[in-house]
CSV table of C-alpha atoms in Angstrom, one decimal:
chain,number,residue,atom,x,y,z
S,908,MET,CA,13.6,3.8,-11.5
S,909,ARG,CA,10.4,4.1,-13.5
S,910,PHE,CA,12.2,2.9,-16.7
S,911,VAL,CA,13.7,-0.1,-14.9
S,912,ALA,CA,10.3,-1.1,-13.5
S,913,GLY,CA,8.6,-0.7,-16.8
S,914,PHE,CA,11.3,-2.8,-18.5
S,915,ILE,CA,11.4,-5.6,-16.0
S,916,SER,CA,7.6,-6.3,-15.7
S,917,PRO,CA,7.0,-6.9,-19.4
S,918,LEU,CA,10.0,-9.2,-19.5
S,919,ALA,CA,8.4,-11.3,-16.8
S,920,PHE,CA,5.1,-11.6,-18.6
S,921,ALA,CA,7.0,-12.5,-21.8
S,922,ALA,CA,8.9,-15.3,-20.0
S,923,VAL,CA,5.6,-16.5,-18.4
S,924,ALA,CA,3.9,-16.6,-21.8
S,925,GLN,CA,6.6,-18.7,-23.3
S,926,ALA,CA,7.0,-21.1,-20.4
S,927,GLN,CA,5.1,-24.4,-19.8
S,928,GLY,CA,2.9,-25.0,-16.8
S,929,LEU,CA,1.0,-21.7,-16.8
S,930,TYR,CA,-1.1,-20.8,-13.7
S,931,ILE,CA,-3.4,-18.0,-12.7
S,932,GLU,CA,-3.8,-16.9,-9.1
S,933,PRO,CA,-6.5,-14.4,-8.0
S,934,PHE,CA,-6.0,-13.1,-4.4
S,935,GLY,CA,-7.4,-10.8,-1.8
S,936,GLY,CA,-7.0,-9.9,1.8
S,937,ALA,CA,-6.6,-7.2,4.5
S,938,ASN,CA,-4.2,-4.3,4.0
S,939,TRP,CA,-2.6,-2.0,6.5
S,940,ALA,CA,-0.8,1.3,5.4
S,941,THR,CA,1.5,3.2,7.7
S,942,ASN,CA,0.3,6.3,9.5
S,943,PHE,CA,1.9,9.7,8.7
S,944,SER,CA,2.4,13.1,10.3
S,945,GLY,CA,3.6,16.6,9.6
S,946,ALA,CA,4.1,20.1,11.0
S,947,SER,CA,4.2,23.8,10.1
S,948,GLY,CA,7.5,25.5,9.7
S,949,GLY,CA,7.6,26.7,13.2
S,950,GLY,CA,6.2,23.5,14.6
S,951,ASP,CA,3.2,25.2,16.3
S,952,ILE,CA,0.7,23.3,14.1
S,953,THR,CA,0.9,19.5,13.8
S,954,LEU,CA,-0.9,17.1,11.6
S,955,ASN,CA,-1.4,13.4,12.4
S,956,ALA,CA,-3.2,10.9,10.2
S,957,SER,CA,-4.0,7.2,10.7
S,958,SER,CA,-4.8,4.7,8.0
S,959,ASP,CA,-7.8,2.5,8.8
S,960,ASP,CA,-7.9,-1.2,8.0
S,961,GLY,CA,-8.2,-1.6,4.3
S,962,TYR,CA,-8.1,-4.3,1.6
S,963,VAL,CA,-6.0,-5.6,-1.3
S,964,ILE,CA,-7.2,-7.5,-4.4
S,965,GLY,CA,-5.4,-8.7,-7.4
S,966,GLY,CA,-4.3,-11.5,-9.7
S,967,LYS,CA,-1.1,-13.2,-10.9
S,968,VAL,CA,-0.1,-15.1,-14.0
S,969,GLY,CA,3.0,-17.3,-13.6
S,970,SER,CA,4.9,-20.4,-14.6
S,971,PRO,CA,7.5,-22.6,-12.9
S,972,ILE,CA,11.2,-22.5,-14.1
S,973,ASP,CA,12.0,-26.1,-15.0
S,974,ALA,CA,15.7,-25.6,-14.7
S,975,ILE,CA,15.4,-24.7,-10.9
S,976,TYR,CA,13.1,-26.9,-8.9
S,977,GLY,CA,10.7,-24.9,-6.7
S,978,LEU,CA,11.3,-21.6,-8.5
S,979,ARG,CA,8.6,-19.8,-10.4
S,980,VAL,CA,8.1,-16.4,-12.0
S,981,GLU,CA,5.0,-14.4,-12.2
S,982,GLY,CA,3.4,-11.1,-13.2
S,983,GLU,CA,1.1,-9.4,-10.7
S,984,LEU,CA,-1.5,-6.7,-10.8
S,985,ALA,CA,-2.8,-5.4,-7.4
S,986,TYR,CA,-5.0,-2.7,-6.0
S,987,ARG,CA,-4.8,-1.5,-2.3
S,988,ARG,CA,-7.1,0.9,-0.6
S,989,ASN,CA,-7.3,2.4,3.0
S,990,ASN,CA,-9.4,5.1,4.5
S,991,ILE,CA,-7.7,7.9,6.5
S,992,THR,CA,-8.8,9.6,9.7
S,993,GLY,CA,-6.7,12.4,11.2
S,994,ALA,CA,-6.6,15.9,12.8
S,995,TRP,CA,-4.4,19.0,12.8
S,996,SER,CA,-3.7,20.5,16.2
S,997,TYR,CA,-2.3,23.5,18.0
S,998,LEU,CA,-2.1,24.9,21.5
S,999,VAL,CA,-4.5,27.7,22.1
S,1000,GLU,CA,-1.8,30.2,23.1
S,1001,GLU,CA,0.1,29.4,19.9
S,1002,GLY,CA,-2.7,28.9,17.4
S,1003,PRO,CA,-4.1,31.1,14.7
S,1004,PRO,CA,-6.4,34.0,15.5
S,1005,CYS,CA,-9.5,31.9,14.9
S,1006,CYS,CA,-8.6,29.5,17.7
S,1007,ILE,CA,-11.5,30.8,20.0
S,1008,GLU,CA,-14.0,30.2,17.2
S,1009,LEU,CA,-12.5,26.8,16.3
S,1010,ALA,CA,-12.7,25.7,20.0
S,1011,LYS,CA,-16.5,25.9,19.8
S,1012,THR,CA,-16.7,23.0,17.3
S,1013,ALA,CA,-13.3,21.3,17.5
S,1014,ILE,CA,-12.0,18.6,19.9
S,1015,VAL,CA,-10.5,20.4,22.9
S,1016,GLU,CA,-8.3,18.8,25.4
S,1017,GLY,CA,-6.9,21.3,27.8
S,1018,ASP,CA,-5.0,23.9,25.8
S,1019,LEU,CA,-4.8,21.6,22.7
S,1020,VAL,CA,-7.3,22.2,19.9
S,1021,SER,CA,-7.7,19.5,17.2
S,1022,ILE,CA,-9.6,19.8,13.9
S,1023,PRO,CA,-10.5,16.5,12.4
S,1024,PHE,CA,-10.3,15.5,8.7
S,1025,THR,CA,-10.8,12.4,6.6
S,1026,GLY,CA,-9.4,10.9,3.4
S,1027,GLU,CA,-8.4,7.8,1.5
S,1028,GLN,CA,-5.3,6.4,-0.2
S,1029,SER,CA,-5.0,3.7,-2.8
S,1030,THR,CA,-2.2,2.1,-4.8
S,1031,PHE,CA,-2.3,0.3,-8.1
S,1032,SER,CA,0.8,-1.8,-8.8
S,1033,PHE,CA,2.3,-3.9,-11.6
S,1034,MET,CA,4.9,-6.2,-10.3
S,1035,ALA,CA,7.3,-9.0,-11.5
S,1036,ASN,CA,7.8,-11.6,-8.9
S,1037,ALA,CA,10.2,-14.5,-8.2
S,1038,VAL,CA,8.8,-17.2,-5.9
S,1039,TYR,CA,10.7,-20.1,-4.4
S,1040,ALA,CA,8.8,-23.0,-2.7
S,1041,VAL,CA,9.8,-26.2,-1.0
S,1042,GLU,CA,7.6,-29.2,-0.2
S,1043,ALA,CA,7.6,-29.5,3.6
S,1044,PHE,CA,4.9,-32.2,3.7
S,1045,LYS,CA,2.9,-33.9,1.0
S,1046,GLY,CA,0.7,-31.2,-0.5
S,1047,VAL,CA,2.1,-28.5,1.8
S,1048,GLU,CA,4.7,-26.0,0.3
S,1049,PRO,CA,6.1,-23.0,2.2
S,1050,TYR,CA,7.3,-20.2,-0.1
S,1051,VAL,CA,9.2,-16.9,-0.1
S,1052,LEU,CA,8.5,-14.1,-2.6
S,1053,GLY,CA,10.4,-11.1,-3.9
S,1054,GLY,CA,9.3,-8.6,-6.6
S,1055,ALA,CA,9.9,-5.3,-8.2
S,1056,GLY,CA,7.8,-3.1,-10.5
S,1057,TYR,CA,5.9,0.1,-10.9
S,1058,ALA,CA,3.1,1.6,-8.7
S,1059,SER,CA,0.7,4.5,-9.0
S,1060,ARG,CA,-0.5,6.0,-5.7
S,1061,HIS,CA,-3.5,8.3,-5.1
S,1062,MET,CA,-4.3,10.3,-2.0
S,1063,GLU,CA,-7.3,12.5,-1.0
S,1064,LEU,CA,-7.7,14.5,2.2
S,1065,SER,CA,-10.7,16.6,3.1
S,1066,GLY,CA,-11.7,18.8,6.1
S,1067,ASP,CA,-13.9,21.8,6.7
S,1068,ARG,CA,-10.9,23.9,7.6
S,1069,GLY,CA,-8.4,21.8,5.6
S,1070,PRO,CA,-6.3,20.1,4.6
S,1071,ASN,CA,-7.9,19.6,1.2
S,1072,LEU,CA,-5.8,17.5,-1.2
S,1073,ASP,CA,-6.2,15.4,-4.3
S,1074,THR,CA,-2.9,14.1,-5.6
S,1075,ASP,CA,-1.1,11.2,-7.3
S,1076,GLU,CA,2.5,9.9,-7.3
S,1077,GLY,CA,4.0,7.1,-9.4
S,1078,GLY,CA,7.3,5.3,-9.2
S,1079,PHE,CA,9.4,2.3,-8.4
S,1080,ALA,CA,7.9,-0.3,-6.1
S,1081,TRP,CA,9.2,-3.5,-4.4
S,1082,GLN,CA,7.9,-6.2,-2.2
S,1083,PHE,CA,8.7,-9.4,-0.3
S,1084,GLY,CA,6.6,-12.0,1.3
S,1085,ALA,CA,6.1,-15.5,2.6
S,1086,GLY,CA,3.4,-18.0,2.9
S,1087,VAL,CA,2.2,-21.6,2.5
S,1088,ASP,CA,0.6,-23.3,-0.4
S,1089,PHE,CA,-1.9,-26.2,0.2
S,1090,GLU,CA,-2.8,-28.6,-2.6
S,1091,VAL,CA,-6.6,-29.1,-2.5
S,1092,ALA,CA,-7.1,-30.9,-5.8
S,1093,THR,CA,-5.1,-31.8,-8.9
S,1094,GLY,CA,-3.9,-28.5,-10.4
S,1095,VAL,CA,-5.6,-26.4,-7.6
S,1096,LYS,CA,-3.8,-24.9,-4.6
S,1097,ALA,CA,-5.0,-22.6,-1.8
S,1098,SER,CA,-2.6,-20.2,-0.2
S,1099,LEU,CA,-2.2,-18.0,2.9
S,1100,GLY,CA,0.5,-15.4,2.9
S,1101,TYR,CA,2.0,-12.1,4.1
S,1102,VAL,CA,3.3,-9.3,1.9
S,1103,TYR,CA,5.4,-6.3,2.7
S,1104,PHE,CA,5.0,-3.8,-0.1
S,1105,VAL,CA,6.7,-0.4,-0.6
S,1106,GLY,CA,5.4,2.0,-3.2
S,1107,PRO,CA,6.2,5.7,-3.9
S,1108,SER,CA,6.0,8.1,-1.0
S,1109,ILE,CA,3.9,11.2,-1.1
S,1110,GLY,CA,5.3,14.4,0.4
S,1111,ARG,CA,3.2,17.6,0.1
S,1112,VAL,CA,2.6,21.0,1.7
S,1113,VAL,CA,-1.1,21.5,2.5
S,1114,THR,CA,-2.9,24.5,3.9
S,1115,VAL,CA,-5.1,24.4,7.1
S,1116,ASP,CA,-7.5,27.1,8.1
S,1117,GLY,CA,-7.0,28.9,4.8
S,1118,TYR,CA,-3.4,30.2,5.3
S,1119,ASN,CA,-1.3,28.0,7.5
S,1120,PRO,CA,1.1,25.7,5.5
S,1121,VAL,CA,1.8,22.3,6.9
S,1122,GLU,CA,4.3,19.9,5.4
S,1123,PHE,CA,3.9,16.1,5.7
S,1124,ASN,CA,5.4,12.9,4.2
S,1125,SER,CA,3.6,9.6,3.8
S,1126,ASP,CA,5.7,6.6,2.9
S,1127,GLY,CA,4.4,3.9,0.6
S,1128,VAL,CA,4.7,1.1,3.1
S,1129,ASN,CA,1.8,-1.5,3.1
S,1130,GLN,CA,1.5,-4.8,4.9
S,1131,SER,CA,-1.0,-7.4,3.7
S,1132,ALA,CA,-2.4,-10.7,4.9
S,1133,VAL,CA,-3.7,-12.5,1.7
S,1134,ALA,CA,-5.5,-15.6,0.7
S,1135,SER,CA,-5.4,-17.0,-2.9
S,1136,VAL,CA,-6.4,-19.9,-5.1
S,1137,THR,CA,-4.1,-21.1,-7.8
S,1138,PHE,CA,-5.3,-22.9,-10.9
S,1139,ALA,CA,-2.6,-24.6,-13.0
S,1140,PHE,CA,-3.0,-25.5,-16.7
């Protein structure tokens, strides 16, 4: 998959560079990554993490395909980032020997003891996109987008009693989206859109409280609401 992504994206940029009607499109917006969870082998310790609201920024270089009206191809670089808040938990009667000590500082709800942790995750992606637009009204063009490429994902987790993690994962990525282009001046368009992006997943075994292994898997799904401005040459 990494070879395919690395092969496709340069081809897209080469096609753009040779085509007429070049445009650039900086963009940015809000990004939401999916939550993730995990558990110890026996299931007595659980881990739950939530991704806070984050952001995406990036840029595109593209060109229309003259042979097919409304079709354009583009190369895209993007960066996504979200903070993480979470906790690992256990029942007092099933927890590790330190449970009484932990209960003095942790979040306690009945028999459930939860130890908080924080973190962050980010993804850098290099994508080749195909975009198809139709003119619904004068100066208004709805579009759909599909793309594939390569993404590198980074995750950090940190807690007083774990988990503590600093890891990377790279691999194939794909995305689809839709939106609307609005012509605001000759050669200038403003756009609003939605993107569903899937990068590489991260699955790891982390240690909590020094010796309790917990396995989790975080998929690479992100959803973004983006705004952009396109400048055509």
